[in-house]
Coordinates of C-alpha atoms in Angstrom, one line a residue:
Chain A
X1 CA -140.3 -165.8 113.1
X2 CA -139.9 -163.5 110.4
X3 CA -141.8 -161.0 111.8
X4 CA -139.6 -161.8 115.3
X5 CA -137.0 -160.7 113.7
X6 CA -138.2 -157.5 111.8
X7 CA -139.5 -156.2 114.9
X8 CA -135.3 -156.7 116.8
X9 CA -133.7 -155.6 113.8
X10 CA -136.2 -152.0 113.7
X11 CA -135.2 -151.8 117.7
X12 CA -131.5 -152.0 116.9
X13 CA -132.2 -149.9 113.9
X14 CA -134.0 -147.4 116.4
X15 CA -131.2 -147.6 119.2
X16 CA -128.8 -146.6 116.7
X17 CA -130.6 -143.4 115.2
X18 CA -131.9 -142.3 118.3
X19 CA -129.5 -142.7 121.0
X20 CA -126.1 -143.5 119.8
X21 CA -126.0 -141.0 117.1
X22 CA -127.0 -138.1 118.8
X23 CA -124.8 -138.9 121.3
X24 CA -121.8 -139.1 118.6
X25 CA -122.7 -135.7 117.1
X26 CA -123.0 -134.2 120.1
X27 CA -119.1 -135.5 121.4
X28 CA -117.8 -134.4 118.3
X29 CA -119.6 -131.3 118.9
X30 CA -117.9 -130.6 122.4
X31 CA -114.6 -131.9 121.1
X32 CA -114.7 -129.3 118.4
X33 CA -115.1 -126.6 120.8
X34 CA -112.0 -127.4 122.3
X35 CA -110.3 -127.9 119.3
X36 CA -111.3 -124.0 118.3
X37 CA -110.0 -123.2 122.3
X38 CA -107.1 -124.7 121.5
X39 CA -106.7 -122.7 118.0
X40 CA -107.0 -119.6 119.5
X41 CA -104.4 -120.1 123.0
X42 CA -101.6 -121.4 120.0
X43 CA -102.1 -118.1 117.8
X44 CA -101.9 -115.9 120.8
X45 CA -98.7 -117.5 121.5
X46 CA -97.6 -117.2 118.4
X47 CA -98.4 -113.1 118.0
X48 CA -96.8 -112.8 121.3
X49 CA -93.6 -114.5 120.3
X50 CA -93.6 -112.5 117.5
X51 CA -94.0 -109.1 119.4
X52 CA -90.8 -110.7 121.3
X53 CA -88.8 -111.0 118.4
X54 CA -89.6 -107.7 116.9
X55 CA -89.6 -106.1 119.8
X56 CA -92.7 -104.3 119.2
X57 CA -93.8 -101.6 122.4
X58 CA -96.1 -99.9 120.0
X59 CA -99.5 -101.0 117.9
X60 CA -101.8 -99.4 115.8
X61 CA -104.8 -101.9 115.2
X62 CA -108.0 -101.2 114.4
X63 CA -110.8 -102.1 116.8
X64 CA -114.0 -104.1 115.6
X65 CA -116.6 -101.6 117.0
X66 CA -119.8 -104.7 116.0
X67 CA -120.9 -105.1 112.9
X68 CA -117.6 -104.8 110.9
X69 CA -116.8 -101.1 111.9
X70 CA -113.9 -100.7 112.8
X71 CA -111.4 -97.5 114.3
X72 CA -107.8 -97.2 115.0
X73 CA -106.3 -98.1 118.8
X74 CA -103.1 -97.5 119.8
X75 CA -101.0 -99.7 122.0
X76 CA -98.6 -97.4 123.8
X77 CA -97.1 -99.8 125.9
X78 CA -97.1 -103.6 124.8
X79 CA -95.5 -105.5 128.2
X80 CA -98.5 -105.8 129.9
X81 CA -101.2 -108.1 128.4
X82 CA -104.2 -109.2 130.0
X83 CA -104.9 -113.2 129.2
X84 CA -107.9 -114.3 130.1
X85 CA -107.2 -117.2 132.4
X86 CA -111.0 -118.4 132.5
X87 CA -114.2 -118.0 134.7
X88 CA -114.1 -114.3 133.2
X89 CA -110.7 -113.4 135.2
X90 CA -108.3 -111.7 133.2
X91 CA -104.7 -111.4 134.5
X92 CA -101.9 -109.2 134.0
X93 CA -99.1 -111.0 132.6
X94 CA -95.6 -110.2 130.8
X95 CA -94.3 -111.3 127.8
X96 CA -92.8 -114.4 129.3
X97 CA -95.4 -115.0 132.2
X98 CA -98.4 -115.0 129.4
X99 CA -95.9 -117.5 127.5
X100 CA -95.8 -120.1 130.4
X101 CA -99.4 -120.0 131.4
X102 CA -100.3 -120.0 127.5
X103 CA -98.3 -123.3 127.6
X104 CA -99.9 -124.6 131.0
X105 CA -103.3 -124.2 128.9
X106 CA -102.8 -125.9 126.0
X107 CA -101.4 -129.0 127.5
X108 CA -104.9 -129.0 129.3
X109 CA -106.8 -128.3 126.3
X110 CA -105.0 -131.3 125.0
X111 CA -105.6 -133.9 127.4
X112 CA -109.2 -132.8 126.8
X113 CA -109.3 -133.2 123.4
X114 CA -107.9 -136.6 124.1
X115 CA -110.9 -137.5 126.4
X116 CA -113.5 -136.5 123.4
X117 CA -111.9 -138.4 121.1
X118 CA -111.7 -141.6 123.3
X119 CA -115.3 -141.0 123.7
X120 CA -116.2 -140.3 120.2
X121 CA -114.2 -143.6 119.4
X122 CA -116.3 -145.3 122.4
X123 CA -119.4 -144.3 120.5
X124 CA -118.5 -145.1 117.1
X125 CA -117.4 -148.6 118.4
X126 CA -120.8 -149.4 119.8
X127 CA -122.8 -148.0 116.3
X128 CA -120.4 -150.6 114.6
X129 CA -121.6 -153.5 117.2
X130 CA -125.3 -152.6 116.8
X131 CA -124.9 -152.7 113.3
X132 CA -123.0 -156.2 113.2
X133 CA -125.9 -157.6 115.2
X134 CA -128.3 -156.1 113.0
X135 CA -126.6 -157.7 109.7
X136 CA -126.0 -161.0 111.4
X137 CA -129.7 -161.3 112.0
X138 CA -130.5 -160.7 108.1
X139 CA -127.8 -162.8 107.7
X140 CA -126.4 -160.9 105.0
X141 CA -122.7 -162.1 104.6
X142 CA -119.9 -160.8 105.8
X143 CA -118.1 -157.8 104.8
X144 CA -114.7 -158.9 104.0
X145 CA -111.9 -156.4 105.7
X146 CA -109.4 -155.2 103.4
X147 CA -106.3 -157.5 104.1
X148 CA -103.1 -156.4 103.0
X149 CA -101.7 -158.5 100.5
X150 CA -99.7 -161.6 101.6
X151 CA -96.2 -162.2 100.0
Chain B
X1 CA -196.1 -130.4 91.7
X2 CA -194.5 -133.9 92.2
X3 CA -192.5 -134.9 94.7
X4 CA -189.2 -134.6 93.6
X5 CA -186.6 -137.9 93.9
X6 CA -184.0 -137.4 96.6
X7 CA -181.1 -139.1 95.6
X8 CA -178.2 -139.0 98.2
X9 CA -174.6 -140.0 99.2
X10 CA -173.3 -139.9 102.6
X11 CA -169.5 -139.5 102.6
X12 CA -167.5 -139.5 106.2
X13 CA -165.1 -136.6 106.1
X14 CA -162.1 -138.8 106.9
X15 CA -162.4 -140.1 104.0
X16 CA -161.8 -136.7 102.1
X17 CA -159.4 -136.0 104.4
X18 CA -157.7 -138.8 106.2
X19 CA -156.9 -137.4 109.6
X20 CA -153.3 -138.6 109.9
X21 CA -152.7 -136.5 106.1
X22 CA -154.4 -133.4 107.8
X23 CA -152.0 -133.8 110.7
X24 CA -148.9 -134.4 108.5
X25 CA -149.6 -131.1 107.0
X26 CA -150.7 -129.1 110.0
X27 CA -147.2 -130.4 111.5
X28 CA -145.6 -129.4 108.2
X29 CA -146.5 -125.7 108.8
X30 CA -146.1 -125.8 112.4
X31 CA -142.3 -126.5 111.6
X32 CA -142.0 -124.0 109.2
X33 CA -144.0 -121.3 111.1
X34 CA -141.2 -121.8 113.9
X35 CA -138.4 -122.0 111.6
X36 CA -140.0 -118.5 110.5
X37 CA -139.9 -117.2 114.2
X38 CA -136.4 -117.7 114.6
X39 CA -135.1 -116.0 111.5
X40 CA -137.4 -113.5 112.9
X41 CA -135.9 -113.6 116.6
X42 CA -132.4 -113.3 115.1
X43 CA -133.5 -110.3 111.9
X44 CA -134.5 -108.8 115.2
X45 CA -131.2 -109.0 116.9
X46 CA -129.7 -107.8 114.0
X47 CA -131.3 -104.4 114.3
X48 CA -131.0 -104.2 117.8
X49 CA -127.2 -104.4 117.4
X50 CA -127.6 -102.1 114.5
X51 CA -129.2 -99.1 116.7
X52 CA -126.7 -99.7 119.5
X53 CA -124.0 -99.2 117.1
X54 CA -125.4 -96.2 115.5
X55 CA -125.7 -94.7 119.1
X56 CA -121.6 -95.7 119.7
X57 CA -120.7 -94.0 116.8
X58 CA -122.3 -90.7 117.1
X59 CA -120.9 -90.7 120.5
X60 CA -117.1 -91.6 120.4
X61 CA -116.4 -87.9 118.4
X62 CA -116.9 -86.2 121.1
X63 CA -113.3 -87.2 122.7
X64 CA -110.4 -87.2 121.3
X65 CA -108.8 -90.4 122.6
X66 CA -110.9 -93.1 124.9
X67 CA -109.1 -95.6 127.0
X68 CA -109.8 -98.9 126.1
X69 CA -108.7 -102.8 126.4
X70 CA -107.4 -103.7 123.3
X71 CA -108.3 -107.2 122.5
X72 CA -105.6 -109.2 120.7
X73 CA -106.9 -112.1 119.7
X74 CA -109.8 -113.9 121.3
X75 CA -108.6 -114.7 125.0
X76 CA -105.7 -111.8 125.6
X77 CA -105.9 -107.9 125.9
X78 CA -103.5 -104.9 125.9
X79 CA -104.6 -101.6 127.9
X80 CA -104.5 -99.0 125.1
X81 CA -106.5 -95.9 123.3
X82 CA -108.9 -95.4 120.5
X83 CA -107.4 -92.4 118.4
X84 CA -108.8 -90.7 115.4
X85 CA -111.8 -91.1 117.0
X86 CA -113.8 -89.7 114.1
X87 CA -112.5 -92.3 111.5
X88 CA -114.2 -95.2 110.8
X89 CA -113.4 -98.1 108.6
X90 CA -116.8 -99.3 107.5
X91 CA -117.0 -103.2 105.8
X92 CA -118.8 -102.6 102.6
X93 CA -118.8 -106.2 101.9
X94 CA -116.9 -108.4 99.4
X95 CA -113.9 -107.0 101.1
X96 CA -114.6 -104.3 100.0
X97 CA -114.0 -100.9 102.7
X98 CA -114.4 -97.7 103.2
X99 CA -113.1 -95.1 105.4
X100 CA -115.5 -92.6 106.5
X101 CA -116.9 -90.0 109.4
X102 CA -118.9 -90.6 112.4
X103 CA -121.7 -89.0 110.3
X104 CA -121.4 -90.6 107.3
X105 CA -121.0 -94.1 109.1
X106 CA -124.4 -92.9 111.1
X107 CA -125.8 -92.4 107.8
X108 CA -124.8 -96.0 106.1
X109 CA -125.7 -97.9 108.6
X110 CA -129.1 -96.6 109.2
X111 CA -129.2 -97.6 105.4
X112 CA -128.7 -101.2 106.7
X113 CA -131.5 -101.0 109.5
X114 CA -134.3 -99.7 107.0
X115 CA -133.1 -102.8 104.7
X116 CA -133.3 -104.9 108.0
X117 CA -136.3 -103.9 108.9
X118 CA -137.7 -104.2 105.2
X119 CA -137.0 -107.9 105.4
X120 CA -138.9 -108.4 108.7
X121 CA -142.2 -107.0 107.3
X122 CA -141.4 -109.7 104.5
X123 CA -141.1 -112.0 106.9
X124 CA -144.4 -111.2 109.5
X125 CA -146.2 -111.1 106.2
X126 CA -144.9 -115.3 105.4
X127 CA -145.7 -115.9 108.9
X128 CA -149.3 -114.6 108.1
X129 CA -149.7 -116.7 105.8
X130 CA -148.5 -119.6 107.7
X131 CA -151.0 -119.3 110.6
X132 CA -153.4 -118.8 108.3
X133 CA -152.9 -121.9 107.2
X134 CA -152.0 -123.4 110.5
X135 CA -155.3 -122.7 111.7
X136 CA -157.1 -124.0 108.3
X137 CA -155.6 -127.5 108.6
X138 CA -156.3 -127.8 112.8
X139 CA -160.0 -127.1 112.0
X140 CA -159.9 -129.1 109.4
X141 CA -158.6 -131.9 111.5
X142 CA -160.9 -131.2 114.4
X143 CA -163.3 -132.0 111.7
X144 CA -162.4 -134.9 110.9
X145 CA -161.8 -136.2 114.4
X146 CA -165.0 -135.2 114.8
X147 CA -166.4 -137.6 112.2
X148 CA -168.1 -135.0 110.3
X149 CA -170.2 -136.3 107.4
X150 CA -170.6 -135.2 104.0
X151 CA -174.0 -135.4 103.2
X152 CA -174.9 -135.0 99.3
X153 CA -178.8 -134.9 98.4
X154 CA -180.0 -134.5 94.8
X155 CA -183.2 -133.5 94.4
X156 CA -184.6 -133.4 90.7
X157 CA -187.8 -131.0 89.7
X158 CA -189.7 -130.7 86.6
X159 CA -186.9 -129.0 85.0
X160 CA -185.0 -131.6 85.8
X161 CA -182.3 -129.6 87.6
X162 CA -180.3 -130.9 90.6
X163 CA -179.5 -129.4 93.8
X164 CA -177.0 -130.8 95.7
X165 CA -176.6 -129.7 99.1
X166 CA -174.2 -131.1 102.0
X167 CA -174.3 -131.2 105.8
X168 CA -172.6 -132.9 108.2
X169 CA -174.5 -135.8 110.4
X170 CA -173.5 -134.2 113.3
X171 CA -174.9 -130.8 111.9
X172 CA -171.7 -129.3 112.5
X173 CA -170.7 -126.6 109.7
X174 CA -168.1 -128.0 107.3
X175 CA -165.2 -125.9 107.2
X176 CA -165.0 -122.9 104.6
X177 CA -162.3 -125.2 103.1
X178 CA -164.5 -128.5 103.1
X179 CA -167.6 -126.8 101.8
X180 CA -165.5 -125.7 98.7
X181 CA -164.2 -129.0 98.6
X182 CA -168.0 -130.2 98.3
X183 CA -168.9 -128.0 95.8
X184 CA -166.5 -128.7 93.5
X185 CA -167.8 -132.2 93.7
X186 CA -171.2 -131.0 93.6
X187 CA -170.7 -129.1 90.9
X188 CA -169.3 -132.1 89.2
X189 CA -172.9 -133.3 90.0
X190 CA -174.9 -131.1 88.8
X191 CA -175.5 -129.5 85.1
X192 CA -172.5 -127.3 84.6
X193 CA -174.1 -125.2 82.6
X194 CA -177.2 -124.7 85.1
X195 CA -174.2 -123.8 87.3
X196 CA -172.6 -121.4 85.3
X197 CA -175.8 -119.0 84.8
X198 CA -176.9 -119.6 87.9
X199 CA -173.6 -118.1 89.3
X200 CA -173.6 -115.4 87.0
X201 CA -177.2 -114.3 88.6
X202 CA -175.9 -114.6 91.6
X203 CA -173.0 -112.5 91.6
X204 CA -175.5 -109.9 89.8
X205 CA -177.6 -110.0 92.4
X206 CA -175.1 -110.0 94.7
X207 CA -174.0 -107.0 94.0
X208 CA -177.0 -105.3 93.8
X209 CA -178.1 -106.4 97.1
X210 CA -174.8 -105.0 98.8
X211 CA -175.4 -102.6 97.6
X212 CA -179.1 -102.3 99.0
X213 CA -177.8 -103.8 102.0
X214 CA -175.8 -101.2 103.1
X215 CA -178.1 -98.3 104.2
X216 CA -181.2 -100.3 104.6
X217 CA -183.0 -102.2 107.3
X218 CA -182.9 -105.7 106.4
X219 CA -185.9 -106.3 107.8
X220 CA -187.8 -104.3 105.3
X221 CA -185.4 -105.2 102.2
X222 CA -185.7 -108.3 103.1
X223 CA -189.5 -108.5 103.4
X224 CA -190.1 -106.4 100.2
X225 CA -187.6 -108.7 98.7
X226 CA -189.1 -112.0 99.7
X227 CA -192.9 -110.9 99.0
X228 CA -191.7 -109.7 95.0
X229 CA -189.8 -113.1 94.7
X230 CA -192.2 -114.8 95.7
X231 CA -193.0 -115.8 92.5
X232 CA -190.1 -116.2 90.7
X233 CA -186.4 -117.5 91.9
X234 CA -184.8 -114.7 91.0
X235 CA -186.4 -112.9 93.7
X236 CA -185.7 -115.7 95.9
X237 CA -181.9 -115.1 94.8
X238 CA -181.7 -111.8 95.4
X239 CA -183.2 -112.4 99.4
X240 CA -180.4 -114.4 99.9
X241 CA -177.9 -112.3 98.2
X242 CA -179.5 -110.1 100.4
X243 CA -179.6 -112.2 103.0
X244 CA -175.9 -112.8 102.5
X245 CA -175.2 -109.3 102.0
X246 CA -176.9 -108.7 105.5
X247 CA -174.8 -111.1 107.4
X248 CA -172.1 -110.7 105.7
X249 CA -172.3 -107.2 106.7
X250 CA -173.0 -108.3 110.0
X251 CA -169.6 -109.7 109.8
X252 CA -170.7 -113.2 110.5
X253 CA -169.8 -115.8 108.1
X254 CA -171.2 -119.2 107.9
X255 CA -170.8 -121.4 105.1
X256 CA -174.2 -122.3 105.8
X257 CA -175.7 -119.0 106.3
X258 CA -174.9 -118.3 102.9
X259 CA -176.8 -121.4 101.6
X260 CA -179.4 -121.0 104.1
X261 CA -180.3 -117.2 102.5
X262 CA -180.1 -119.4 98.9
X263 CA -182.7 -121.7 100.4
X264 CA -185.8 -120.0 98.8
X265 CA -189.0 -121.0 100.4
X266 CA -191.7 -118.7 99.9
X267 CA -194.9 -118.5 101.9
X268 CA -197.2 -116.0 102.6
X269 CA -197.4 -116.7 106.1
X270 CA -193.5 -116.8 106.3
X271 CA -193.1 -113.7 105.2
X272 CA -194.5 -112.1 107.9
X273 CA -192.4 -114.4 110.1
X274 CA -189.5 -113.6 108.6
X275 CA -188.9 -110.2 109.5
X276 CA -188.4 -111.3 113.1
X277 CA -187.0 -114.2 112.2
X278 CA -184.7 -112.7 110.5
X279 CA -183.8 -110.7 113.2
X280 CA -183.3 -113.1 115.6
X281 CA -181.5 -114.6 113.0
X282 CA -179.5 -112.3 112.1
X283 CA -178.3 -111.6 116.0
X284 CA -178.1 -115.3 116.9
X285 CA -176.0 -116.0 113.8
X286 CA -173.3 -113.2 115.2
X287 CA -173.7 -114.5 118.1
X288 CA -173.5 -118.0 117.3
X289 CA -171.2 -118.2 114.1
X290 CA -167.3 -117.3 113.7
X291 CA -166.1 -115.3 111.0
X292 CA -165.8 -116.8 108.1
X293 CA -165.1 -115.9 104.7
X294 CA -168.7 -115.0 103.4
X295 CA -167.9 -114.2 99.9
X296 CA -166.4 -117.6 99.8
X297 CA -169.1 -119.3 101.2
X298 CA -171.1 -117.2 99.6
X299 CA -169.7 -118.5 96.0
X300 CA -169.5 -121.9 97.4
X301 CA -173.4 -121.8 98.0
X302 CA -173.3 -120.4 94.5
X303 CA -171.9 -123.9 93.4
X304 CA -174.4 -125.5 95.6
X305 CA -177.2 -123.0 94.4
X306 CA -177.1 -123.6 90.8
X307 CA -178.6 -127.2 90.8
X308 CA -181.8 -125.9 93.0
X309 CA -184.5 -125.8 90.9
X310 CA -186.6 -122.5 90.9
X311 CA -189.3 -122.5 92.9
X312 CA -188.5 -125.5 94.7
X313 CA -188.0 -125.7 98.2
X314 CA -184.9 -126.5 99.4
X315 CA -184.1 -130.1 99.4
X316 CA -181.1 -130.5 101.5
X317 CA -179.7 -128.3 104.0
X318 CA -176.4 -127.6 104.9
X319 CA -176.1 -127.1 108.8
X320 CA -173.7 -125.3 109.3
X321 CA -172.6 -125.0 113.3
X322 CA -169.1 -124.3 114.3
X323 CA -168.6 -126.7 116.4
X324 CA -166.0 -124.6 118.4
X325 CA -169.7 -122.5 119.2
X326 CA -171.4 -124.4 121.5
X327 CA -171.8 -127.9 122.3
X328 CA -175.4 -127.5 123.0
X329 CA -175.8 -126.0 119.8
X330 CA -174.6 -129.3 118.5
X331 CA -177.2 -131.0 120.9
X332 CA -179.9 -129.2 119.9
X333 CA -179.1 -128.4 116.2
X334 CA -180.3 -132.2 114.9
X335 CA -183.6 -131.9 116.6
X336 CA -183.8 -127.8 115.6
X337 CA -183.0 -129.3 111.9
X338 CA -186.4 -128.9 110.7
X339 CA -187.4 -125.9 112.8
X340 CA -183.9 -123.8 111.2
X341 CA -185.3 -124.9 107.9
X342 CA -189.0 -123.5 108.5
X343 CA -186.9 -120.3 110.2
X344 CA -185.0 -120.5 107.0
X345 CA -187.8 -120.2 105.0
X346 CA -189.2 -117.3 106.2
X347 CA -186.8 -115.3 105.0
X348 CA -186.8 -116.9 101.3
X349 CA -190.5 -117.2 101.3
X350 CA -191.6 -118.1 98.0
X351 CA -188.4 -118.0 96.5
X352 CA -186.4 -120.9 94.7
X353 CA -184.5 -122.3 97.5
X354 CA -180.8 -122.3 95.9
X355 CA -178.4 -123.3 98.2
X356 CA -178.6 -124.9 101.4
X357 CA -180.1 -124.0 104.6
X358 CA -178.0 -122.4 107.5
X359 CA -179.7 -124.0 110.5
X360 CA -178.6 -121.9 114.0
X361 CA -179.6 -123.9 117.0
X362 CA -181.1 -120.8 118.7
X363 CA -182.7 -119.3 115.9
X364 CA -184.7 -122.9 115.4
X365 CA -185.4 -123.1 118.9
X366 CA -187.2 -119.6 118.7
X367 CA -188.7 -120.3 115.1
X368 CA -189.8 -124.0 115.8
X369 CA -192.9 -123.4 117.3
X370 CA -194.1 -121.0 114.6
X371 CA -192.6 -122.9 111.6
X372 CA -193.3 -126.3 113.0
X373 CA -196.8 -126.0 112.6
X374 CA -196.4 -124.3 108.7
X375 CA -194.7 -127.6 107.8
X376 CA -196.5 -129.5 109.6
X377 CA -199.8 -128.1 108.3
X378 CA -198.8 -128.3 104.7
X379 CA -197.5 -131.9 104.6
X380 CA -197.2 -135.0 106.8
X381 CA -195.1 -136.2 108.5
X382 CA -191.8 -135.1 107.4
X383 CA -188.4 -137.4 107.1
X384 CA -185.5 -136.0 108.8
X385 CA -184.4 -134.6 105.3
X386 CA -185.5 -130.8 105.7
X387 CA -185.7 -130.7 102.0
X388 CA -188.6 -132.8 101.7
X389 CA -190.4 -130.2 104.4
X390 CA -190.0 -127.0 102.6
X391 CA -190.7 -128.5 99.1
X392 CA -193.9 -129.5 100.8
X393 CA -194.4 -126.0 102.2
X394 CA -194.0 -124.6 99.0
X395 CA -196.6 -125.8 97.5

């Protein structure tokens, strides 16, 4: 019987470490990638509302040539900025154009983002279930949740 | 003189090295090794990008501006210029920056690829190592899979010293790793201090017959060498040194080559043998053996060596086959067993057999018929124990 048991509780044991974790890491993985897509889309709106305000037409930056050399670049003529819009396309936008579309994006980052972490939580949820199962057949008591105190 | 007591132990190499252990560890480097190839893969990128860059910079001076995209940011870019197209701001690291020319920059950064490229000879030389090894522990595991035996013989003389001598059942070579593992036990057998001068000899002798060896034909060394030991063991060491030498200058290493040349069995009528056995040998052994480390084996016979008694004929022999050779080498080695030893002994005529005897499966088939009948002759019927054979023969 005992043995019966060993042998579930090393399946369910197995099931977790080699399906459902992977399978976590790797959603939190993806959902991280968007988070860094989303990073980026907000600070781009960000400079460019700050060009706006100041009014900037000219730049000086200095251009990262690979491996942290960098040279000066002038900007002549800041209204026309090239966003890339995905599938390597870049389009020519203005000021406010580049504003709206940045704005489009990030509300589609964001439903994404939402989708990851519905799966993540999906994932998590079943790691807890396979777990449960494996406690109730060692029959180790049960954890007591944390209950808020009752006046 | 009287027979001398064979004591033995048989001792399955799996139980030396348990197989699953061997194939823990040979996993263990495999892991590293790779880990090793990518830091490799990526050093190499690094100095690919390096030279591309140093080719950039050296040619952006020759314009004054270049039209460029401007990236601002990771997904957006402004159409703009490069100007002052012969500053560049260099990261020194730590923050730390420094403005400088196209030639100066050409100059730091091909600083940074020599330091690069510094770190990938590091690097081949660790994975060196690591193969090395790699290929150490899958032979050893072959081995093992194999079912390789250890086979220990003592054989006592009137001076009461030991030989010990291993082989596998199979009379398959042990590996150059196995055979030191079996001396160190033998040696824990046998009289340490028997050991100890033995060795010393040896590595005199050693040296003096490389140094022979190296314009002479071994033939004649050989000969002259086996007929002047014939009555005393030091002779008999010095053929097998020379013997050693021989191969090992042959490039051909076998564990049990090197104890074979220790085997010291001296004959009259061998001698003459042994020059073409020798020979044939000699070319079937290159042909037959991989390269191993002699001087290794060559010290591990050393071990081995010490407890044969002088003058005796070799009790045990070690036969040594690689079993990557040939499978019919296998096949044939156990029934060759005696005829290697006899083949064997021609070379060590009359001389103390110290170490054990190399057996090679083409050389016996060729000796047999001529040795077969010197054992034969000189004692009766013969166990499978080769030792037994030459100790007769020597008398």
């Amino acid at each position: 019987m005992d043995s019966l048991r060993q042998e579930k509780i090393h399946k369910f044991e197995e099931f977790v470490d080699r399906r459902l974790k992977p399978d976590l890491v790797r959603a939190i993985a993806e959902r991280d990638k968007v988070f860094d897509q989303q990073k980026i889309f907000s600070d781009l709106r960000k400079n460019i509302e700050n060009l706006e305000k100041n009014s900037v037409t000219n730049l000086r930056t200095l251009v990262n040539l690979g491996s942290e050399v960098y040279m000066q670049a002038e900007v002549p003529d800041t209204q026309r900025i090239f966003v890339d819009v995905g599938l390597g396309f870049h389009v020519e936008f203005t000021w406010s154009e580049a504003l709206k579309f940045i704005s489009l994006r990030e509300e589609k980052l964001e439903r994404q983002i939402e989708e990851y972490t519905r799966l993540i939580a999906s994932i998590k949820a079943q790691i807890k279930l396979v777990c449960e199962g494996i406690r109730e057949l060692l029959q180790i008591p049960e954890e007591k949740t944390v209950e808020g105190r009752v006046f | 003189m009287g027979k001398p007591e064979v004591k033995g132990t048989v001792t399955p190499l799996s139980s030396m090295f348990p197989p699953e252990e061997v194939q823990k560890a040979a996993k263990l480097v495999e892991e590293k090794l790779s880990e090793k190839r990518n830091e490799m893969s990526q050093l190499k990128e690094f100095i690919a990008d390096n030279t591309s860059l140093i080719n950039l910079v050296q040619k952006l001076p020759d314009e004054l501006h270049h039209d460029i995209m401007v990236p601002f940011g990771k997904a957006a870019f402004f159409p703009g210029r490069l100007i002052h197209t012969n500053e560049f701001l260099v990261l020194l690291g730590e923050s730390y920056y420094a403005d400088r020319t196209a030639k100066q920059t050409v100059d730091i950064l091909k600083r940074r690829g020599k330091s690069l490229m510094s770190k990938v000879d590091a690097l081949k030389a660790e994975m060196q190592d690591l193969k090395a090894e790699a290929s150490f522990f899958d032979s050893t595991a072959s081995e093992v899979a194999e079912d390789l035996v250890e086979i220990r013989e003592y054989e006592e003389d009137n001076s009461n010293q030991s030989e010990s001598q291993s082989g596998p059942t199979e009379l398959e070579s042990p590996t150059l790793a196995e055979t030191d593992h079996k001396m160190d036990s033998k040696m824990g057998a046998s009289k340490d201090d028997e050991y100890a001068r033995l060795m010393s000899r040896l590595e005199e002798l050693e040296k003096e017959e490389l140094a022979a060896e190296n314009g002479e034909i071994d033939e004649d060394e050989d000969e002259d060498e086996d007929e002047d030991a014939n009555a005393t063991e030091t002779d008999g060491d010095e053929n097998e040194l020379t013997e050693a030498a021989f191969h090992r200058k042959k490039d051909e290493g076998y564990s049990s080559l090197d104890h074979g040349q220790r085997f010291s069995e001296s004959q009259p009528t061998r001698q003459l043998q042994q020059s073409k056995g020798k020979e044939a040998m000699r070319e079937e052994i290159s042909n037959k053996y991989n390269h191993q480390d002699l001087t290794n084996q060559f010290s591990c016979t050393g071990l081995t060596a010490e407890p044969l008694t002088k003058g005796e004929m070799s009790c045990g022999r070690i036969i040594h086959q690689d079993k990557m050779l040939n499978p019919s080498v296998n096949a044939s080695v156990p029934s060759e067993n005696k005829p290697v030893q006899t083949s064997k002994s021609k070379f060590d005529s009359s001389k103390a057999f110290t170490g054990s005897i190399v057996e090679h499966t083409e050389n016996l088939e060729k000796k047999t018929p001529g040795q077969n009948t010197t054992p034969s002759e000189s004692s009766g019927s013969k166990p499978s124990k080769p030792v037994s054979r030459f100790k007769m023969q020597r008398k």
